[in-house]
Amino acid sequence: MNEFKPLVFSGVQPTGNLHLGNYLGAIRKFVALQENNDCIYCVVDLHSITAQLVHEDLPGQIRSIAAAFIASGIDPEKHIVFNQSAAPQHAELAWIFNCVARIGWMNRMTQFKDKAGKDRENASLGLLAYPSLMAADILVYRATHVPVGDDQKQHLELTRDIAQKFNIDFMEHIRQRGYGVDIVVGEEPIHAYFPPVEPLIGGPAPRVMSLRDGTKKMSKSDPSDLSRINLMDDAETISKKIRKAKTDPDALPSEVDGLAGRPEAENLVGIYAALSDKTKDEVLAEFGGQQFSIFKPALVDLAVNVLSPITGEMRRLMDDTAHIDAILRSGGERARARAEKTMREVREIIGFLQ
């Protein structure tokens, strides 16, 4: 091997209802990326127990994410769709990465600080070690690219740090066993087993904000259901939520600069842009100078037109759990085969007897 084979990996946690932010920020990208890439898409159920150990219906939540993947257009035969716990190699590599990563690295993770809050001593060890498992999710397939939102960039940087430290620490072992690729990191030549993973960030709405507060990210955990559009919402509910979305009294500007200091207006324009595959400039060229009483109904029509077919297919799939389970089972078998090849080589590089 003289170069890393391109591979896209990403995952979504099975926690609560998927919403518009998940769709525009992640799943829609997954669908687009599959056209020209080898892709592995994972329901990260191991991650779901880091913040909440006991779930009322974890199987249902796992199936819901899988249904959303498929209903949105991901092809589970050409690519791999599976749930993380079906491939125990994720957890095995995560333990090795726990030994590669440094405690100081984990303590600097802003997401851990945010989720643990002031009572950090009472947070689970899993929450602290979450980024090691995320690194393992990606690198157990030696993935080269990961579509991520802004809030996951730090974790991906940590994945690169873990990969680099492993590569440097075991460089001679990697070379002696005939594995790896010659790369340059900065100005330093390295014989690397794991690739330097690149983030895929972009699109007109990388962050979708709450419909009730444009300064906060749209979230499954927000107590107000009016703050988000769920993928399982029907047309009437979508219409109600958009019409009730917080705005300001001014008309829409004609240029993007005019959205500065108007978070709710910027959010709605960003949502329209993403759903219509337009730029914010193009949206404002069409609606600039108009009031929200004109813009909101147009956004309702667009959102219903885009989301209703997905909602309908999700509901159909959720009524056929045997079909979803068969897809996940097949994906799990294919994922395990790929992951086990990596783990056999990693065990050999480290020196474990097999």
JSON list of C-alpha atoms in Angstrom, two decimals, residues 192-343:
[
{"chain": "A", "resi": 192, "resn": "ALA", "atom": "CA", "xyz": [1.84, 5.73, 9.23]},
{"chain": "A", "resi": 193, "resn": "TYR", "atom": "CA", "xyz": [-0.65, 2.94, 9.84]},
{"chain": "A", "resi": 194, "resn": "PHE", "atom": "CA", "xyz": [-3.59, 5.25, 10.52]},
{"chain": "A", "resi": 195, "resn": "PRO", "atom": "CA", "xyz": [-4.43, 8.08, 8.10]},
{"chain": "A", "resi": 196, "resn": "PRO", "atom": "CA", "xyz": [-4.55, 11.77, 9.07]},
{"chain": "A", "resi": 197, "resn": "VAL", "atom": "CA", "xyz": [-8.34, 12.11, 8.96]},
{"chain": "A", "resi": 198, "resn": "GLU", "atom": "CA", "xyz": [-9.75, 15.12, 7.16]},
{"chain": "A", "resi": 199, "resn": "PRO", "atom": "CA", "xyz": [-13.03, 16.82, 8.16]},
{"chain": "A", "resi": 200, "resn": "LEU", "atom": "CA", "xyz": [-15.72, 17.48, 5.59]},
{"chain": "A", "resi": 201, "resn": "ILE", "atom": "CA", "xyz": [-17.43, 20.69, 6.70]},
{"chain": "A", "resi": 202, "resn": "GLY", "atom": "CA", "xyz": [-19.60, 22.84, 4.52]},
{"chain": "A", "resi": 203, "resn": "GLY", "atom": "CA", "xyz": [-22.98, 23.54, 3.03]},
{"chain": "A", "resi": 204, "resn": "PRO", "atom": "CA", "xyz": [-25.21, 26.56, 3.47]},
{"chain": "A", "resi": 205, "resn": "ALA", "atom": "CA", "xyz": [-26.49, 25.47, 6.92]},
{"chain": "A", "resi": 206, "resn": "PRO", "atom": "CA", "xyz": [-23.75, 23.66, 8.83]},
{"chain": "A", "resi": 207, "resn": "ARG", "atom": "CA", "xyz": [-25.47, 24.68, 12.07]},
{"chain": "A", "resi": 208, "resn": "VAL", "atom": "CA", "xyz": [-29.24, 24.85, 12.36]},
{"chain": "A", "resi": 209, "resn": "MET", "atom": "CA", "xyz": [-30.39, 26.88, 15.32]},
{"chain": "A", "resi": 210, "resn": "SER", "atom": "CA", "xyz": [-33.44, 26.71, 17.58]},
{"chain": "A", "resi": 211, "resn": "LEU", "atom": "CA", "xyz": [-36.68, 28.12, 16.19]},
{"chain": "A", "resi": 212, "resn": "ARG", "atom": "CA", "xyz": [-37.26, 29.75, 19.59]},
{"chain": "A", "resi": 213, "resn": "ASP", "atom": "CA", "xyz": [-33.76, 31.19, 20.11]},
{"chain": "A", "resi": 214, "resn": "GLY", "atom": "CA", "xyz": [-31.46, 31.81, 17.17]},
{"chain": "A", "resi": 215, "resn": "THR", "atom": "CA", "xyz": [-28.39, 31.85, 19.43]},
{"chain": "A", "resi": 216, "resn": "LYS", "atom": "CA", "xyz": [-28.82, 28.21, 20.50]},
{"chain": "A", "resi": 217, "resn": "LYS", "atom": "CA", "xyz": [-28.33, 25.11, 18.37]},
{"chain": "A", "resi": 218, "resn": "MET", "atom": "CA", "xyz": [-31.44, 23.11, 17.45]},
{"chain": "A", "resi": 219, "resn": "SER", "atom": "CA", "xyz": [-31.44, 20.26, 19.95]},
{"chain": "A", "resi": 220, "resn": "LYS", "atom": "CA", "xyz": [-33.31, 17.05, 20.76]},
{"chain": "A", "resi": 221, "resn": "SER", "atom": "CA", "xyz": [-32.97, 17.90, 24.45]},
{"chain": "A", "resi": 222, "resn": "ASP", "atom": "CA", "xyz": [-34.64, 21.33, 24.31]},
{"chain": "A", "resi": 223, "resn": "PRO", "atom": "CA", "xyz": [-37.76, 21.10, 26.51]},
{"chain": "A", "resi": 224, "resn": "SER", "atom": "CA", "xyz": [-39.80, 23.03, 23.92]},
{"chain": "A", "resi": 225, "resn": "ASP", "atom": "CA", "xyz": [-40.89, 20.91, 20.95]},
{"chain": "A", "resi": 226, "resn": "LEU", "atom": "CA", "xyz": [-41.55, 24.20, 19.13]},
{"chain": "A", "resi": 227, "resn": "SER", "atom": "CA", "xyz": [-37.78, 24.79, 19.06]},
{"chain": "A", "resi": 228, "resn": "ARG", "atom": "CA", "xyz": [-37.18, 22.09, 16.44]},
{"chain": "A", "resi": 229, "resn": "ILE", "atom": "CA", "xyz": [-38.69, 20.41, 13.41]},
{"chain": "A", "resi": 230, "resn": "ASN", "atom": "CA", "xyz": [-38.59, 16.66, 13.95]},
{"chain": "A", "resi": 231, "resn": "LEU", "atom": "CA", "xyz": [-38.21, 14.39, 10.94]},
{"chain": "A", "resi": 232, "resn": "MET", "atom": "CA", "xyz": [-41.36, 12.56, 12.03]},
{"chain": "A", "resi": 233, "resn": "ASP", "atom": "CA", "xyz": [-43.46, 15.76, 12.18]},
{"chain": "A", "resi": 234, "resn": "ASP", "atom": "CA", "xyz": [-46.41, 15.88, 9.79]},
{"chain": "A", "resi": 235, "resn": "ALA", "atom": "CA", "xyz": [-47.08, 18.79, 7.44]},
{"chain": "A", "resi": 236, "resn": "GLU", "atom": "CA", "xyz": [-49.46, 20.54, 9.83]},
{"chain": "A", "resi": 237, "resn": "THR", "atom": "CA", "xyz": [-46.94, 20.41, 12.68]},
{"chain": "A", "resi": 238, "resn": "ILE", "atom": "CA", "xyz": [-44.13, 21.70, 10.46]},
{"chain": "A", "resi": 239, "resn": "SER", "atom": "CA", "xyz": [-46.35, 24.60, 9.37]},
{"chain": "A", "resi": 240, "resn": "LYS", "atom": "CA", "xyz": [-47.27, 25.45, 12.97]},
{"chain": "A", "resi": 241, "resn": "LYS", "atom": "CA", "xyz": [-43.66, 25.44, 14.15]},
{"chain": "A", "resi": 242, "resn": "ILE", "atom": "CA", "xyz": [-42.35, 27.62, 11.33]},
{"chain": "A", "resi": 243, "resn": "ARG", "atom": "CA", "xyz": [-45.21, 30.10, 11.67]},
{"chain": "A", "resi": 244, "resn": "LYS", "atom": "CA", "xyz": [-44.52, 30.34, 15.42]},
{"chain": "A", "resi": 245, "resn": "ALA", "atom": "CA", "xyz": [-40.75, 30.60, 14.96]},
{"chain": "A", "resi": 246, "resn": "LYS", "atom": "CA", "xyz": [-39.24, 33.64, 16.65]},
{"chain": "A", "resi": 247, "resn": "THR", "atom": "CA", "xyz": [-38.36, 36.53, 14.31]},
{"chain": "A", "resi": 248, "resn": "ASP", "atom": "CA", "xyz": [-37.92, 40.29, 14.53]},
{"chain": "A", "resi": 249, "resn": "PRO", "atom": "CA", "xyz": [-40.14, 43.08, 13.16]},
{"chain": "A", "resi": 250, "resn": "ASP", "atom": "CA", "xyz": [-37.83, 44.15, 10.33]},
{"chain": "A", "resi": 251, "resn": "ALA", "atom": "CA", "xyz": [-38.05, 43.06, 6.71]},
{"chain": "A", "resi": 252, "resn": "LEU", "atom": "CA", "xyz": [-35.50, 40.66, 5.30]},
{"chain": "A", "resi": 253, "resn": "PRO", "atom": "CA", "xyz": [-32.36, 42.42, 4.02]},
{"chain": "A", "resi": 254, "resn": "SER", "atom": "CA", "xyz": [-31.21, 42.20, 0.41]},
{"chain": "A", "resi": 255, "resn": "GLU", "atom": "CA", "xyz": [-27.67, 41.14, 1.35]},
{"chain": "A", "resi": 256, "resn": "VAL", "atom": "CA", "xyz": [-26.17, 38.67, 3.82]},
{"chain": "A", "resi": 257, "resn": "ASP", "atom": "CA", "xyz": [-24.41, 41.46, 5.75]},
{"chain": "A", "resi": 258, "resn": "GLY", "atom": "CA", "xyz": [-27.86, 42.72, 6.75]},
{"chain": "A", "resi": 259, "resn": "LEU", "atom": "CA", "xyz": [-28.44, 39.55, 8.79]},
{"chain": "A", "resi": 260, "resn": "ALA", "atom": "CA", "xyz": [-25.72, 40.51, 11.29]},
{"chain": "A", "resi": 261, "resn": "GLY", "atom": "CA", "xyz": [-27.19, 40.78, 14.78]},
{"chain": "A", "resi": 262, "resn": "ARG", "atom": "CA", "xyz": [-30.42, 39.08, 13.65]},
{"chain": "A", "resi": 263, "resn": "PRO", "atom": "CA", "xyz": [-29.86, 35.43, 14.65]},
{"chain": "A", "resi": 264, "resn": "GLU", "atom": "CA", "xyz": [-33.43, 34.25, 14.12]},
{"chain": "A", "resi": 265, "resn": "ALA", "atom": "CA", "xyz": [-33.65, 35.82, 10.67]},
{"chain": "A", "resi": 266, "resn": "GLU", "atom": "CA", "xyz": [-30.27, 34.38, 9.73]},
{"chain": "A", "resi": 267, "resn": "ASN", "atom": "CA", "xyz": [-31.36, 30.93, 10.92]},
{"chain": "A", "resi": 268, "resn": "LEU", "atom": "CA", "xyz": [-34.55, 30.88, 8.86]},
{"chain": "A", "resi": 269, "resn": "VAL", "atom": "CA", "xyz": [-32.76, 32.15, 5.76]},
{"chain": "A", "resi": 270, "resn": "GLY", "atom": "CA", "xyz": [-30.07, 29.50, 6.31]},
{"chain": "A", "resi": 271, "resn": "ILE", "atom": "CA", "xyz": [-32.70, 26.77, 6.58]},
{"chain": "A", "resi": 272, "resn": "TYR", "atom": "CA", "xyz": [-34.40, 27.94, 3.38]},
{"chain": "A", "resi": 273, "resn": "ALA", "atom": "CA", "xyz": [-31.02, 28.05, 1.61]},
{"chain": "A", "resi": 274, "resn": "ALA", "atom": "CA", "xyz": [-30.10, 24.53, 2.70]},
{"chain": "A", "resi": 275, "resn": "LEU", "atom": "CA", "xyz": [-33.48, 23.00, 1.83]},
{"chain": "A", "resi": 276, "resn": "SER", "atom": "CA", "xyz": [-33.49, 24.65, -1.60]},
{"chain": "A", "resi": 277, "resn": "ASP", "atom": "CA", "xyz": [-29.78, 24.03, -2.36]},
{"chain": "A", "resi": 278, "resn": "LYS", "atom": "CA", "xyz": [-29.25, 27.77, -2.73]},
{"chain": "A", "resi": 279, "resn": "THR", "atom": "CA", "xyz": [-26.90, 30.25, -1.11]},
{"chain": "A", "resi": 280, "resn": "LYS", "atom": "CA", "xyz": [-28.14, 32.78, 1.42]},
{"chain": "A", "resi": 281, "resn": "ASP", "atom": "CA", "xyz": [-27.37, 35.47, -1.15]},
{"chain": "A", "resi": 282, "resn": "GLU", "atom": "CA", "xyz": [-29.70, 33.80, -3.64]},
{"chain": "A", "resi": 283, "resn": "VAL", "atom": "CA", "xyz": [-32.46, 33.51, -1.04]},
{"chain": "A", "resi": 284, "resn": "LEU", "atom": "CA", "xyz": [-32.16, 37.18, -0.10]},
{"chain": "A", "resi": 285, "resn": "ALA", "atom": "CA", "xyz": [-32.13, 38.19, -3.76]},
{"chain": "A", "resi": 286, "resn": "GLU", "atom": "CA", "xyz": [-35.57, 36.58, -3.96]},
{"chain": "A", "resi": 287, "resn": "PHE", "atom": "CA", "xyz": [-37.02, 37.67, -0.60]},
{"chain": "A", "resi": 288, "resn": "GLY", "atom": "CA", "xyz": [-35.04, 40.79, 0.32]},
{"chain": "A", "resi": 289, "resn": "GLY", "atom": "CA", "xyz": [-37.30, 43.64, 1.43]},
{"chain": "A", "resi": 290, "resn": "GLN", "atom": "CA", "xyz": [-40.19, 41.30, 2.24]},
{"chain": "A", "resi": 291, "resn": "GLN", "atom": "CA", "xyz": [-41.71, 40.69, 5.65]},
{"chain": "A", "resi": 292, "resn": "PHE", "atom": "CA", "xyz": [-41.69, 37.36, 7.47]},
{"chain": "A", "resi": 293, "resn": "SER", "atom": "CA", "xyz": [-45.42, 37.12, 6.80]},
{"chain": "A", "resi": 294, "resn": "ILE", "atom": "CA", "xyz": [-44.42, 36.44, 3.17]},
{"chain": "A", "resi": 295, "resn": "PHE", "atom": "CA", "xyz": [-41.23, 34.47, 3.83]},
{"chain": "A", "resi": 296, "resn": "LYS", "atom": "CA", "xyz": [-42.55, 32.03, 6.42]},
{"chain": "A", "resi": 297, "resn": "PRO", "atom": "CA", "xyz": [-45.32, 30.52, 4.24]},
{"chain": "A", "resi": 298, "resn": "ALA", "atom": "CA", "xyz": [-42.75, 30.03, 1.47]},
{"chain": "A", "resi": 299, "resn": "LEU", "atom": "CA", "xyz": [-40.46, 28.28, 3.94]},
{"chain": "A", "resi": 300, "resn": "VAL", "atom": "CA", "xyz": [-43.37, 26.10, 5.13]},
{"chain": "A", "resi": 301, "resn": "ASP", "atom": "CA", "xyz": [-44.12, 24.98, 1.55]},
{"chain": "A", "resi": 302, "resn": "LEU", "atom": "CA", "xyz": [-40.46, 24.22, 0.91]},
{"chain": "A", "resi": 303, "resn": "ALA", "atom": "CA", "xyz": [-39.91, 22.33, 4.19]},
{"chain": "A", "resi": 304, "resn": "VAL", "atom": "CA", "xyz": [-43.05, 20.23, 3.74]},
{"chain": "A", "resi": 305, "resn": "ASN", "atom": "CA", "xyz": [-42.14, 19.46, 0.13]},
{"chain": "A", "resi": 306, "resn": "VAL", "atom": "CA", "xyz": [-38.64, 18.27, 1.10]},
{"chain": "A", "resi": 307, "resn": "LEU", "atom": "CA", "xyz": [-39.39, 16.52, 4.39]},
{"chain": "A", "resi": 308, "resn": "SER", "atom": "CA", "xyz": [-42.80, 14.86, 3.82]},
{"chain": "A", "resi": 309, "resn": "PRO", "atom": "CA", "xyz": [-41.48, 12.09, 1.53]},
{"chain": "A", "resi": 310, "resn": "ILE", "atom": "CA", "xyz": [-38.75, 11.31, 4.07]},
{"chain": "A", "resi": 311, "resn": "THR", "atom": "CA", "xyz": [-41.25, 11.27, 6.93]},
{"chain": "A", "resi": 312, "resn": "GLY", "atom": "CA", "xyz": [-43.57, 8.97, 5.02]},
{"chain": "A", "resi": 313, "resn": "GLU", "atom": "CA", "xyz": [-40.79, 6.52, 4.18]},
{"chain": "A", "resi": 314, "resn": "MET", "atom": "CA", "xyz": [-39.48, 6.59, 7.77]},
{"chain": "A", "resi": 315, "resn": "ARG", "atom": "CA", "xyz": [-42.93, 5.68, 9.05]},
{"chain": "A", "resi": 316, "resn": "ARG", "atom": "CA", "xyz": [-43.23, 2.85, 6.54]},
{"chain": "A", "resi": 317, "resn": "LEU", "atom": "CA", "xyz": [-39.83, 1.48, 7.53]},
{"chain": "A", "resi": 318, "resn": "MET", "atom": "CA", "xyz": [-40.56, 1.78, 11.26]},
{"chain": "A", "resi": 319, "resn": "ASP", "atom": "CA", "xyz": [-43.63, -0.38, 10.71]},
{"chain": "A", "resi": 320, "resn": "ASP", "atom": "CA", "xyz": [-41.38, -3.07, 9.21]},
{"chain": "A", "resi": 321, "resn": "THR", "atom": "CA", "xyz": [-38.77, -3.60, 11.93]},
{"chain": "A", "resi": 322, "resn": "ALA", "atom": "CA", "xyz": [-37.73, -6.97, 10.49]},
{"chain": "A", "resi": 323, "resn": "HIS", "atom": "CA", "xyz": [-36.55, -5.19, 7.33]},
{"chain": "A", "resi": 324, "resn": "ILE", "atom": "CA", "xyz": [-34.54, -2.59, 9.27]},
{"chain": "A", "resi": 325, "resn": "ASP", "atom": "CA", "xyz": [-33.04, -5.29, 11.49]},
{"chain": "A", "resi": 326, "resn": "ALA", "atom": "CA", "xyz": [-31.99, -7.29, 8.42]},
{"chain": "A", "resi": 327, "resn": "ILE", "atom": "CA", "xyz": [-30.24, -4.21, 6.97]},
{"chain": "A", "resi": 328, "resn": "LEU", "atom": "CA", "xyz": [-28.43, -3.54, 10.25]},
{"chain": "A", "resi": 329, "resn": "ARG", "atom": "CA", "xyz": [-27.48, -7.20, 10.61]},
{"chain": "A", "resi": 330, "resn": "SER", "atom": "CA", "xyz": [-26.04, -7.34, 7.09]},
{"chain": "A", "resi": 331, "resn": "GLY", "atom": "CA", "xyz": [-24.22, -4.04, 7.62]},
{"chain": "A", "resi": 332, "resn": "GLY", "atom": "CA", "xyz": [-22.85, -5.28, 10.93]},
{"chain": "A", "resi": 333, "resn": "GLU", "atom": "CA", "xyz": [-21.40, -8.40, 9.30]},
{"chain": "A", "resi": 334, "resn": "ARG", "atom": "CA", "xyz": [-19.68, -6.35, 6.61]},
{"chain": "A", "resi": 335, "resn": "ALA", "atom": "CA", "xyz": [-18.43, -3.79, 9.15]},
{"chain": "A", "resi": 336, "resn": "ARG", "atom": "CA", "xyz": [-17.02, -6.51, 11.43]},
{"chain": "A", "resi": 337, "resn": "ALA", "atom": "CA", "xyz": [-15.10, -8.06, 8.55]},
{"chain": "A", "resi": 338, "resn": "ARG", "atom": "CA", "xyz": [-13.43, -4.74, 7.71]},
{"chain": "A", "resi": 339, "resn": "ALA", "atom": "CA", "xyz": [-12.81, -3.82, 11.35]},
{"chain": "A", "resi": 340, "resn": "GLU", "atom": "CA", "xyz": [-11.33, -7.22, 12.19]},
{"chain": "A", "resi": 341, "resn": "LYS", "atom": "CA", "xyz": [-8.75, -6.90, 9.41]},
{"chain": "A", "resi": 342, "resn": "THR", "atom": "CA", "xyz": [-7.58, -3.65, 11.00]},
{"chain": "A", "resi": 343, "resn": "MET", "atom": "CA", "xyz": [-7.56, -5.14, 14.50]}
]
